[in-house]
Amino acid sequence: MTIPKWYVDDSKPWFKKYQEGVPNHPEFPVISLGDWFDQKTDEFAKNKCIYFSKTFMNYKVLRKYTDSFATSLSRLGVKKGDVVAILLPNCFQFTIGYFATVKLGAIVIPINPTYKPIEILHVLQQVKPKGLLCMDVMYGLIKPIQEKYKFEFVISTCIVDLAAIPPAVKEQLIADGTIPKGEVPGAINFLDVCQKRGEIDIPEVEIDPLNDTAVYLMTGGTTGVPKPAIITHYNCVTNAKQNVMWMPDASHPMACIGILPMFHAFGMTIVQNVVIEGGDFNILYAKRELDLKEVVDMIIEVGPEGGVILPGVENLFIGLTRYLKENPEPKLQNMFRLCVSGAGPLHKPVKDAFEAISNGTLVEAYGLTECTTAVSVGPFDGTDTPGTIGLPLPGVEWAIFDSEDFSKGPLHGYGIESTGEICVCGPQVMKGYLNRPEATAEVLKEWEGRTWCLTGDIGYMDEHRQMVIRDRKKQMIKY
């Protein structure tokens, strides 16, 4: 008998804490991100998909725009292996550009708009994108470096492109500065290529989901020097499926509050891809500065029947708890069904205070860019253990290895005396770092025929084999 690559032995103690309905041994289809997107948009065609700028878009319309945009990208010369940069906040255009690109077998590189121009140049010189999809008001980040890096084409979009605003009203809002608008000399207008009438003509491309790259995600890794992590089609699809498997009692369709930026790994996976896997919809938030009143008002306005998925960081839940205490809102009771805090510890007083005021569920999650994002999540059935980073997602195995010598193998004890480096094996582990074989070899290592990702986090396992993080091998920020 051949043991599947992602088989996790039934003897692992964490299975005893899995919520009923979560599979021990999941099967993940080997499918490209574009084909997966087509399957989901067919399956959920009539469902709402994205809510942004007081406008709903359903899966059928999202598919139409994406296919039209993919056709235009192809006619602009984008082909398999090319790279397309996306410099956008959360909006309709991000998801359209993302899936249009991967349908062609091309590679997405999301650009962080909080980067300085010199940092963006560093990214561009590493991944060498052919074209750029850019928010017009963000082009100022590109201007200072446009002589040092030349795109073959630039597609410019306004934040309210595709929003259901009458043209005359839109023009007035732009004129009075309510809607920001920027100039991008020589750029192609997004609406001209997204709404172009005519036959959809997306070339057939042979994609190997296990090996072909879908996305480059910038990460500091364990060295602190930003470099592109190579994320495959298979990585993206499996991580989306793992997260939906973790929510067996979810009342789909739910609404995911898209505060996390989709140009980050956390936002790309949880806000965008997990939502599509479940047939749910996004309430997207684009502003850099968070206004909790706006977020709460959007939830009340939309009134999602299945409740809310809210991924964020601990400070978000601290702020939301304070806001709800000062501004009680009966319509939000029982609305926060599945809330996840990641990118840092979730302290028990924060968890308890939020759950008390919202009557919702808040658990801690753990992930890293090198694992497409999500590695572990606390169970949503009330059995999570505060102070730990949850349980490994279906298909994930983790272990504590000697932090100085991986070749010694995993430590078999538990408790603080068995502290070492947290290492992860699973279908969402990246292929490596782009053009960085030495850095890749430091992070991806073989043990007993499987590839393990060395996270750089130091911790230990409790008796249920849940992880407790104590320190970083090298202090730095990964997200």
Short mmCIF file of C-alpha atoms in Angstrom, two decimals:
data_model
loop_
_atom_site.label_atom_id
_atom_site.label_comp_id
_atom_site.label_asym_id
_atom_site.label_seq_id
_atom_site.Cartn_x
_atom_site.Cartn_y
_atom_site.Cartn_z
CA MET A 1 0.00 0.00 0.00
CA THR A 2 1.27 3.46 -0.94
CA ILE A 3 0.68 5.99 1.82
CA PRO A 4 -0.60 9.31 0.40
CA LYS A 5 1.92 12.11 0.70
CA TRP A 6 -0.29 14.08 3.10
CA TYR A 7 -1.40 11.14 5.22
CA VAL A 8 -1.23 11.90 8.94
CA ASP A 9 -1.11 8.86 11.21
CA ASP A 10 -4.33 8.17 13.12
CA SER A 11 -2.37 7.93 16.36
CA LYS A 12 -1.79 11.69 16.44
CA PRO A 13 -3.39 13.01 19.66
CA TRP A 14 -4.80 16.14 18.05
CA PHE A 15 -7.36 14.11 16.12
CA LYS A 16 -9.18 13.51 19.41
CA LYS A 17 -9.83 17.25 19.62
CA TYR A 18 -11.00 17.66 16.02
CA GLN A 19 -14.52 19.02 15.78
CA GLU A 20 -17.06 16.49 14.51
CA GLY A 21 -17.20 16.65 10.73
CA VAL A 22 -13.57 17.69 10.22
CA PRO A 23 -11.82 14.93 8.21
CA ASN A 24 -8.67 13.25 9.51
CA HIS A 25 -7.57 12.23 6.03
CA PRO A 26 -8.77 14.75 3.45
CA GLU A 27 -8.44 14.29 -0.28
CA PHE A 28 -7.24 17.33 -2.22
CA PRO A 29 -7.89 17.52 -5.96
CA VAL A 30 -4.91 18.27 -8.16
CA ILE A 31 -6.45 21.20 -10.01
CA SER A 32 -5.25 24.55 -11.27
CA LEU A 33 -6.39 27.70 -9.51
CA GLY A 34 -8.15 28.84 -12.69
CA ASP A 35 -10.08 25.58 -13.12
CA TRP A 36 -11.00 25.64 -9.42
CA PHE A 37 -12.26 29.21 -9.83
CA ASP A 38 -14.39 28.14 -12.81
CA GLN A 39 -15.86 25.24 -10.84
CA LYS A 40 -16.79 27.47 -7.93
CA THR A 41 -18.23 30.28 -10.03
CA ASP A 42 -20.38 27.71 -11.86
CA GLU A 43 -21.46 26.06 -8.60
CA PHE A 44 -22.34 29.32 -6.86
CA ALA A 45 -23.26 31.37 -9.94
CA LYS A 46 -26.29 33.05 -8.36
CA ASN A 47 -24.69 33.61 -4.95
CA LYS A 48 -23.41 36.99 -3.87
CA CYS A 49 -19.62 37.06 -4.03
CA ILE A 50 -18.34 40.54 -3.20
CA TYR A 51 -19.87 43.61 -1.56
CA PHE A 52 -17.92 46.80 -2.13
CA SER A 53 -18.82 50.49 -2.53
CA LYS A 54 -22.45 49.67 -1.70
CA THR A 55 -22.51 47.26 -4.64
CA PHE A 56 -23.02 43.49 -4.74
CA MET A 57 -21.38 41.32 -7.39
CA ASN A 58 -22.42 37.70 -7.76
CA TYR A 59 -20.22 34.80 -8.85
CA LYS A 60 -21.61 34.78 -12.39
CA VAL A 61 -20.74 38.44 -12.95
CA LEU A 62 -17.32 37.99 -11.33
CA ARG A 63 -16.64 35.16 -13.79
CA LYS A 64 -17.75 37.30 -16.74
CA TYR A 65 -15.43 40.17 -15.82
CA THR A 66 -12.56 37.80 -15.05
CA ASP A 67 -12.82 35.98 -18.37
CA SER A 68 -13.03 39.26 -20.25
CA PHE A 69 -9.98 40.58 -18.44
CA ALA A 70 -8.06 37.34 -19.03
CA THR A 71 -8.84 37.63 -22.75
CA SER A 72 -7.47 41.18 -22.77
CA LEU A 73 -4.33 40.18 -20.86
CA SER A 74 -3.72 37.42 -23.39
CA ARG A 75 -4.06 39.90 -26.26
CA LEU A 76 -1.55 42.12 -24.48
CA GLY A 77 0.92 39.26 -24.71
CA VAL A 78 0.61 37.72 -21.24
CA LYS A 79 1.35 34.01 -21.38
CA LYS A 80 2.28 31.13 -19.11
CA GLY A 81 5.20 31.97 -16.86
CA ASP A 82 4.85 35.73 -17.25
CA VAL A 83 4.31 37.84 -14.15
CA VAL A 84 1.63 40.48 -13.59
CA ALA A 85 1.97 42.92 -10.70
CA ILE A 86 -1.15 44.05 -8.82
CA LEU A 87 -0.96 47.29 -6.86
CA LEU A 88 -4.45 47.61 -5.40
CA PRO A 89 -6.32 47.81 -2.11
CA ASN A 90 -9.19 45.39 -1.45
CA CYS A 91 -11.69 45.89 -4.27
CA PHE A 92 -13.47 44.06 -7.10
CA GLN A 93 -10.52 44.66 -9.39
CA PHE A 94 -8.05 42.77 -7.20
CA THR A 95 -9.96 39.49 -7.42
CA ILE A 96 -10.64 39.94 -11.14
CA GLY A 97 -6.99 40.67 -11.92
CA TYR A 98 -5.77 37.84 -9.70
CA PHE A 99 -7.85 35.08 -11.29
CA ALA A 100 -7.54 36.43 -14.83
CA THR A 101 -3.77 36.19 -14.48
CA VAL A 102 -3.61 32.65 -13.10
CA LYS A 103 -6.07 31.42 -15.75
CA LEU A 104 -3.38 32.16 -18.32
CA GLY A 105 -0.77 30.24 -16.36
CA ALA A 106 0.83 33.59 -15.52
CA ILE A 107 1.96 34.53 -12.02
CA VAL A 108 0.52 37.17 -9.70
CA ILE A 109 2.80 39.36 -7.61
CA PRO A 110 0.72 41.46 -5.19
CA ILE A 111 2.48 44.71 -4.29
CA ASN A 112 2.11 46.12 -0.81
CA PRO A 113 1.01 49.78 -1.22
CA THR A 114 2.57 50.66 2.12
CA TYR A 115 5.99 49.97 0.58
CA LYS A 116 8.22 52.88 -0.36
CA PRO A 117 9.10 53.22 -4.07
CA ILE A 118 12.60 51.83 -3.49
CA GLU A 119 11.08 48.76 -1.78
CA ILE A 120 8.70 48.26 -4.70
CA LEU A 121 11.65 48.48 -7.09
CA HIS A 122 13.38 45.74 -5.08
CA VAL A 123 10.31 43.52 -5.60
CA LEU A 124 10.02 44.30 -9.32
CA GLN A 125 13.68 43.56 -9.99
CA GLN A 126 13.34 40.15 -8.38
CA VAL A 127 10.16 38.94 -10.12
CA LYS A 128 10.32 40.97 -13.38
CA PRO A 129 6.61 41.50 -14.10
CA LYS A 130 5.50 42.13 -17.67
CA GLY A 131 2.57 44.33 -16.72
CA LEU A 132 0.97 46.23 -13.87
CA LEU A 133 -2.65 46.54 -12.73
CA CYS A 134 -2.65 49.66 -10.60
CA MET A 135 -5.04 51.88 -8.66
CA ASP A 136 -4.70 55.30 -10.27
CA VAL A 137 -4.12 57.09 -6.95
CA MET A 138 -1.30 54.67 -6.11
CA TYR A 139 0.70 55.32 -9.26
CA GLY A 140 2.68 57.92 -7.34
CA LEU A 141 4.55 54.96 -5.82
CA ILE A 142 5.66 53.89 -9.30
CA LYS A 143 6.58 57.30 -10.76
CA PRO A 144 9.91 57.68 -8.90
CA ILE A 145 11.11 54.31 -10.20
CA GLN A 146 9.54 54.22 -13.68
CA GLU A 147 12.88 54.95 -15.35
CA LYS A 148 14.53 52.08 -13.48
CA TYR A 149 11.89 49.48 -14.28
CA LYS A 150 9.85 49.45 -17.48
CA PHE A 151 6.51 47.65 -17.70
CA GLU A 152 5.32 46.52 -21.12
CA PHE A 153 1.87 47.75 -20.18
CA VAL A 154 0.07 49.44 -17.28
CA ILE A 155 -3.66 49.07 -16.64
CA SER A 156 -5.13 51.80 -14.47
CA THR A 157 -8.35 51.66 -12.47
CA CYS A 158 -10.35 53.99 -10.24
CA ILE A 159 -11.50 52.70 -6.86
CA VAL A 160 -15.19 52.91 -7.87
CA ASP A 161 -14.85 51.26 -11.26
CA LEU A 162 -17.58 48.57 -11.31
CA ALA A 163 -19.46 50.22 -8.42
CA ALA A 164 -23.17 50.75 -9.06
CA ILE A 165 -22.97 54.54 -9.05
CA PRO A 166 -24.73 56.54 -11.81
CA PRO A 167 -22.10 58.08 -14.14
CA ALA A 168 -23.17 61.67 -13.45
CA VAL A 169 -22.99 61.10 -9.70
CA LYS A 170 -19.61 59.42 -10.04
CA GLU A 171 -18.23 62.36 -12.03
CA GLN A 172 -19.46 64.81 -9.41
CA LEU A 173 -17.95 62.78 -6.55
CA ILE A 174 -14.63 62.68 -8.37
CA ALA A 175 -14.79 66.40 -9.13
CA ASP A 176 -15.40 67.36 -5.51
CA GLY A 177 -12.70 65.00 -4.23
CA THR A 178 -15.02 62.57 -2.44
CA ILE A 179 -13.74 59.81 -4.71
CA PRO A 180 -9.95 59.99 -5.14
CA LYS A 181 -8.72 59.99 -8.73
CA GLY A 182 -5.20 59.94 -10.12
CA GLU A 183 -3.57 60.24 -13.52
CA VAL A 184 -1.52 57.43 -15.04
CA PRO A 185 0.07 58.61 -18.31
CA GLY A 186 -0.10 56.10 -21.13
CA ALA A 187 -2.12 53.57 -19.13
CA ILE A 188 -4.86 51.33 -20.46
CA ASN A 189 -8.23 51.98 -18.83
CA PHE A 190 -9.39 49.01 -16.74
CA LEU A 191 -13.02 49.34 -17.82
CA ASP A 192 -12.00 49.25 -21.49
CA VAL A 193 -10.43 45.80 -21.08
CA CYS A 194 -12.72 44.42 -18.39
CA GLN A 195 -16.04 45.30 -20.01
CA LYS A 196 -14.88 44.81 -23.58
CA ARG A 197 -17.57 43.26 -25.70
CA GLY A 198 -16.74 40.37 -27.93
CA GLU A 199 -15.86 36.71 -27.79
CA ILE A 200 -14.07 35.39 -24.74
CA ASP A 201 -10.82 33.95 -26.00
CA ILE A 202 -8.72 32.46 -23.21
CA PRO A 203 -6.03 30.18 -24.65
CA GLU A 204 -5.86 26.63 -23.37
CA VAL A 205 -2.83 26.34 -21.15
CA GLU A 206 -1.36 23.17 -19.71
CA ILE A 207 -0.79 23.80 -16.01
CA ASP A 208 0.85 21.41 -13.57
CA PRO A 209 -0.87 22.42 -10.31
CA LEU A 210 1.72 20.69 -8.12
CA ASN A 211 4.69 22.47 -9.65
CA ASP A 212 3.57 25.55 -11.58
CA THR A 213 3.64 28.87 -9.78
CA ALA A 214 0.43 30.81 -9.22
CA VAL A 215 1.61 33.59 -6.91
CA TYR A 216 4.79 35.14 -5.61
CA LEU A 217 4.32 36.33 -2.03
CA MET A 218 6.96 38.57 -0.51
CA THR A 219 8.24 37.41 2.85
CA GLY A 220 11.12 38.06 5.17
CA GLY A 221 11.37 34.35 6.01
CA THR A 222 13.90 33.72 8.76
CA THR A 223 16.48 36.14 7.36
CA GLY A 224 14.54 39.40 7.32
CA VAL A 225 15.46 40.15 3.67
CA PRO A 226 12.23 40.33 1.58
CA LYS A 227 12.15 37.64 -1.07
CA PRO A 228 9.44 35.97 -3.16
CA ALA A 229 7.97 32.73 -1.83
CA ILE A 230 6.89 30.47 -4.69
CA ILE A 231 3.27 29.47 -4.12
CA THR A 232 1.83 26.87 -6.49
CA HIS A 233 -1.71 26.41 -7.75
CA TYR A 234 -1.99 23.33 -5.53
CA ASN A 235 -0.82 25.28 -2.48
CA CYS A 236 -3.57 27.88 -2.98
CA VAL A 237 -6.41 25.45 -3.65
CA THR A 238 -5.56 23.07 -0.80
CA ASN A 239 -5.16 25.84 1.78
CA ALA A 240 -8.58 27.23 0.84
CA LYS A 241 -10.12 23.76 1.14
CA GLN A 242 -8.39 23.04 4.46
CA ASN A 243 -9.90 26.16 6.00
CA VAL A 244 -13.43 25.40 4.82
CA MET A 245 -13.10 21.82 6.10
CA TRP A 246 -12.34 23.36 9.50
CA MET A 247 -15.82 24.96 9.59
CA PRO A 248 -18.17 21.95 9.32
CA ASP A 249 -21.05 23.73 11.08
CA ALA A 250 -20.83 26.97 9.12
CA SER A 251 -24.17 28.29 7.84
CA HIS A 252 -23.20 29.08 4.26
CA PRO A 253 -23.41 31.57 2.75
CA MET A 254 -21.65 33.67 5.34
CA ALA A 255 -20.05 37.09 4.99
CA CYS A 256 -16.32 37.49 5.45
CA ILE A 257 -15.32 40.95 6.61
CA GLY A 258 -12.41 41.77 4.32
CA ILE A 259 -10.35 44.09 6.50
CA LEU A 260 -7.14 42.12 5.99
CA PRO A 261 -5.49 43.31 2.77
CA MET A 262 -5.51 40.76 -0.04
CA PHE A 263 -1.98 41.72 -1.06
CA HIS A 264 -0.85 39.89 2.11
CA ALA A 265 -0.84 36.11 2.37
CA PHE A 266 -3.36 36.16 5.25
CA GLY A 267 -5.85 38.26 3.27
CA MET A 268 -5.30 36.50 -0.06
CA THR A 269 -6.10 33.10 1.42
CA ILE A 270 -8.71 33.82 4.09
CA VAL A 271 -10.51 36.87 2.70
CA GLN A 272 -10.46 35.83 -0.96
CA ASN A 273 -9.85 32.13 -1.61
CA VAL A 274 -11.54 30.59 1.44
CA VAL A 275 -14.65 32.66 0.74
CA ILE A 276 -14.83 31.38 -2.84
CA GLU A 277 -14.34 27.75 -1.73
CA GLY A 278 -17.32 28.06 0.60
CA GLY A 279 -19.56 29.99 -1.79
CA ASP A 280 -19.64 32.84 0.72
CA PHE A 281 -19.22 36.55 0.06
CA ASN A 282 -16.83 39.31 1.00
CA ILE A 283 -17.64 42.65 2.52
CA LEU A 284 -14.48 44.41 1.41
CA TYR A 285 -12.89 47.29 3.28
CA ALA A 286 -10.27 49.29 1.38
CA LYS A 287 -9.17 52.11 3.66
CA ARG A 288 -5.75 51.94 5.28
CA GLU A 289 -7.01 53.48 8.52
CA LEU A 290 -9.66 51.29 10.13
CA ASP A 291 -12.95 52.96 11.04
CA LEU A 292 -14.87 50.46 13.19
CA LYS A 293 -18.12 52.40 12.84
CA GLU A 294 -17.94 51.99 9.07
CA VAL A 295 -17.27 48.27 9.42
CA VAL A 296 -20.15 47.77 11.87
CA ASP A 297 -22.49 49.84 9.69
CA MET A 298 -21.63 47.69 6.64
CA ILE A 299 -22.40 44.48 8.53
CA ILE A 300 -25.76 45.86 9.68
CA GLU A 301 -26.53 47.17 6.19
CA VAL A 302 -25.82 43.83 4.52
CA GLY A 303 -27.26 41.69 7.32
CA PRO A 304 -25.73 38.35 6.34
CA GLU A 305 -28.13 35.57 7.33
CA GLY A 306 -25.35 33.03 7.90
CA GLY A 307 -23.42 35.38 10.15
CA VAL A 308 -19.92 36.75 9.86
CA ILE A 309 -16.43 35.34 9.41
CA LEU A 310 -13.99 37.89 10.80
CA PRO A 311 -10.26 37.25 10.36
CA GLY A 312 -7.92 39.77 11.94
CA VAL A 313 -5.23 40.45 14.50
CA GLU A 314 -5.62 40.80 18.25
CA ASN A 315 -5.75 44.61 18.18
CA LEU A 316 -8.79 44.46 15.90
CA PHE A 317 -10.72 42.46 18.49
CA ILE A 318 -9.57 44.71 21.32
CA GLY A 319 -10.86 47.72 19.40
CA LEU A 320 -14.09 46.04 18.37
CA THR A 321 -14.81 44.96 21.95
CA ARG A 322 -14.34 48.53 23.14
CA TYR A 323 -16.53 49.88 20.33
CA LEU A 324 -19.38 47.44 21.02
CA LYS A 325 -19.31 48.28 24.73
CA GLU A 326 -19.61 51.98 23.96
CA ASN A 327 -22.09 51.49 21.10
CA PRO A 328 -24.34 48.49 21.88
CA GLU A 329 -25.97 47.16 18.74
CA PRO A 330 -28.63 44.43 19.16
CA LYS A 331 -28.48 43.58 15.44
CA LEU A 332 -24.93 42.31 15.91
CA GLN A 333 -25.78 39.80 18.64
CA ASN A 334 -24.84 36.29 17.48
CA MET A 335 -23.53 37.75 14.21
CA PHE A 336 -19.81 37.10 14.83
CA ARG A 337 -19.96 33.32 14.30
CA LEU A 338 -16.39 32.49 13.27
CA CYS A 339 -13.66 34.93 14.28
CA VAL A 340 -9.97 34.19 13.90
CA SER A 341 -7.00 36.08 15.33
CA GLY A 342 -3.64 35.49 13.69
CA ALA A 343 -0.18 36.99 13.07
CA GLY A 344 0.49 37.05 16.81
CA PRO A 345 -0.79 35.70 20.13
CA LEU A 346 -4.42 35.95 21.24
CA HIS A 347 -4.50 36.54 24.98
CA LYS A 348 -7.28 34.95 27.02
CA PRO A 349 -8.66 38.23 28.47
CA VAL A 350 -9.03 39.58 24.92
CA LYS A 351 -10.77 36.42 23.73
CA ASP A 352 -13.11 36.30 26.74
CA ALA A 353 -14.06 39.98 26.53
CA PHE A 354 -14.85 39.81 22.81
CA GLU A 355 -16.90 36.62 23.11
CA ALA A 356 -18.85 38.06 26.05
CA ILE A 357 -19.81 41.29 24.27
CA SER A 358 -20.52 39.70 20.86
CA ASN A 359 -21.83 36.29 21.87
CA GLY A 360 -19.52 35.03 19.13
CA THR A 361 -16.55 32.69 18.84
CA LEU A 362 -12.95 33.86 18.65
CA VAL A 363 -10.04 31.45 18.24
CA GLU A 364 -6.33 31.76 17.59
CA ALA A 365 -4.77 30.73 14.30
CA TYR A 366 -1.21 30.33 13.12
CA GLY A 367 0.38 30.55 9.73
CA LEU A 368 3.19 31.93 7.66
CA THR A 369 3.69 33.06 4.10
CA GLU A 370 5.88 30.03 3.39
CA CYS A 371 2.81 27.87 4.09
CA THR A 372 0.48 29.92 1.85
CA THR A 373 -0.87 31.21 5.16
CA ALA A 374 -2.87 28.90 7.39
CA VAL A 375 -1.28 26.02 9.31
CA SER A 376 -3.46 25.68 12.41
CA VAL A 377 -6.70 27.07 13.85
CA GLY A 378 -8.45 26.61 17.17
CA PRO A 379 -11.66 24.54 17.00
CA PHE A 380 -14.86 26.59 16.77
CA ASP A 381 -16.87 24.30 19.07
CA GLY A 382 -15.68 25.92 22.30
CA THR A 383 -12.95 23.38 23.05
CA ASP A 384 -9.99 25.51 21.98
CA THR A 385 -7.17 25.96 24.47
CA PRO A 386 -6.16 29.60 25.05
CA GLY A 387 -2.41 30.07 24.93
CA THR A 388 -1.93 27.55 22.13
CA ILE A 389 -2.00 28.15 18.38
CA GLY A 390 -4.84 25.72 17.75
CA LEU A 391 -4.81 22.37 15.98
CA PRO A 392 -3.17 21.54 12.66
CA LEU A 393 -5.53 21.81 9.71
CA PRO A 394 -6.55 18.61 7.86
CA GLY A 395 -3.57 17.20 5.98
CA VAL A 396 -1.02 19.03 8.14
CA GLU A 397 1.52 17.34 10.36
CA TRP A 398 3.68 19.29 12.76
CA ALA A 399 6.48 18.44 15.11
CA ILE A 400 9.15 19.98 17.31
CA PHE A 401 12.66 19.49 15.94
CA ASP A 402 15.98 20.28 17.55
CA SER A 403 16.40 24.00 16.84
CA GLU A 404 20.14 23.68 16.24
CA ASP A 405 20.25 20.42 14.28
CA PHE A 406 17.22 19.37 12.20
CA SER A 407 18.93 16.11 11.26
CA LYS A 408 18.47 14.81 14.81
CA GLY A 409 14.77 14.44 14.03
CA PRO A 410 11.69 15.38 16.01
CA LEU A 411 11.63 15.58 19.79
CA HIS A 412 9.24 12.98 21.19
CA GLY A 413 8.46 14.48 24.57
CA TYR A 414 6.03 17.22 25.42
CA GLY A 415 6.04 20.12 27.80
CA ILE A 416 8.43 23.02 28.18
CA GLU A 417 11.46 20.76 28.63
CA SER A 418 10.95 19.58 25.01
CA THR A 419 11.25 23.03 23.46
CA GLY A 420 12.55 23.30 19.91
CA GLU A 421 11.70 24.64 16.46
CA ILE A 422 8.15 24.22 15.16
CA CYS A 423 8.26 22.46 11.78
CA VAL A 424 5.35 21.88 9.42
CA CYS A 425 4.62 19.34 6.70
CA GLY A 426 1.56 19.72 4.50
CA PRO A 427 0.16 20.41 1.02
CA GLN A 428 0.27 24.18 1.51
CA VAL A 429 4.05 24.38 2.04
CA MET A 430 5.67 26.57 -0.62
CA LYS A 431 7.90 25.29 -3.39
CA GLY A 432 10.78 27.50 -2.26
CA TYR A 433 12.14 31.03 -2.59
CA LEU A 434 12.59 32.45 -6.10
CA ASN A 435 16.24 32.21 -7.20
CA ARG A 436 17.37 31.68 -3.60
CA PRO A 437 18.51 28.03 -3.39
CA GLU A 438 20.54 28.58 -0.22
CA ALA A 439 17.69 30.34 1.58
CA THR A 440 15.30 27.61 0.40
CA ALA A 441 17.62 24.90 1.72
CA GLU A 442 17.64 26.58 5.13
CA VAL A 443 13.85 26.51 5.40
CA LEU A 444 12.75 23.37 3.49
CA LYS A 445 14.35 20.14 4.67
CA GLU A 446 13.66 16.45 4.07
CA TRP A 447 12.86 14.02 6.88
CA GLU A 448 11.75 10.46 6.22
CA GLY A 449 10.76 11.22 2.64
CA ARG A 450 8.72 14.33 3.37
CA THR A 451 9.47 18.02 3.02
CA TRP A 452 9.27 20.01 6.23
CA CYS A 453 9.10 23.78 6.58
CA LEU A 454 11.21 25.17 9.42
CA THR A 455 9.09 28.05 10.70
CA GLY A 456 11.69 29.83 12.81
CA ASP A 457 9.26 29.77 15.74
CA ILE A 458 10.44 28.19 18.98
CA GLY A 459 7.90 26.33 21.09
CA TYR A 460 6.76 23.08 22.61
CA MET A 461 3.79 20.71 22.51
CA ASP A 462 1.31 20.12 25.28
CA GLU A 463 -0.08 16.66 26.01
CA HIS A 464 -2.61 17.01 23.15
CA ARG A 465 0.24 17.95 20.77
CA GLN A 466 -1.01 21.52 20.56
CA MET A 467 1.75 24.06 20.07
CA VAL A 468 2.75 26.79 22.49
CA ILE A 469 5.04 29.43 20.98
CA ARG A 470 7.75 30.79 23.25
CA ASP A 471 10.04 32.81 20.99
CA ARG A 472 11.36 33.49 17.50
CA LYS A 473 14.60 31.91 16.37
CA LYS A 474 15.36 35.31 14.86
CA GLN A 475 13.10 38.17 15.87
CA MET A 476 11.30 39.63 12.86
CA ILE A 477 7.87 40.18 11.35
CA LYS A 478 6.75 37.63 8.78
CA TYR A 479 3.47 39.09 7.56
#
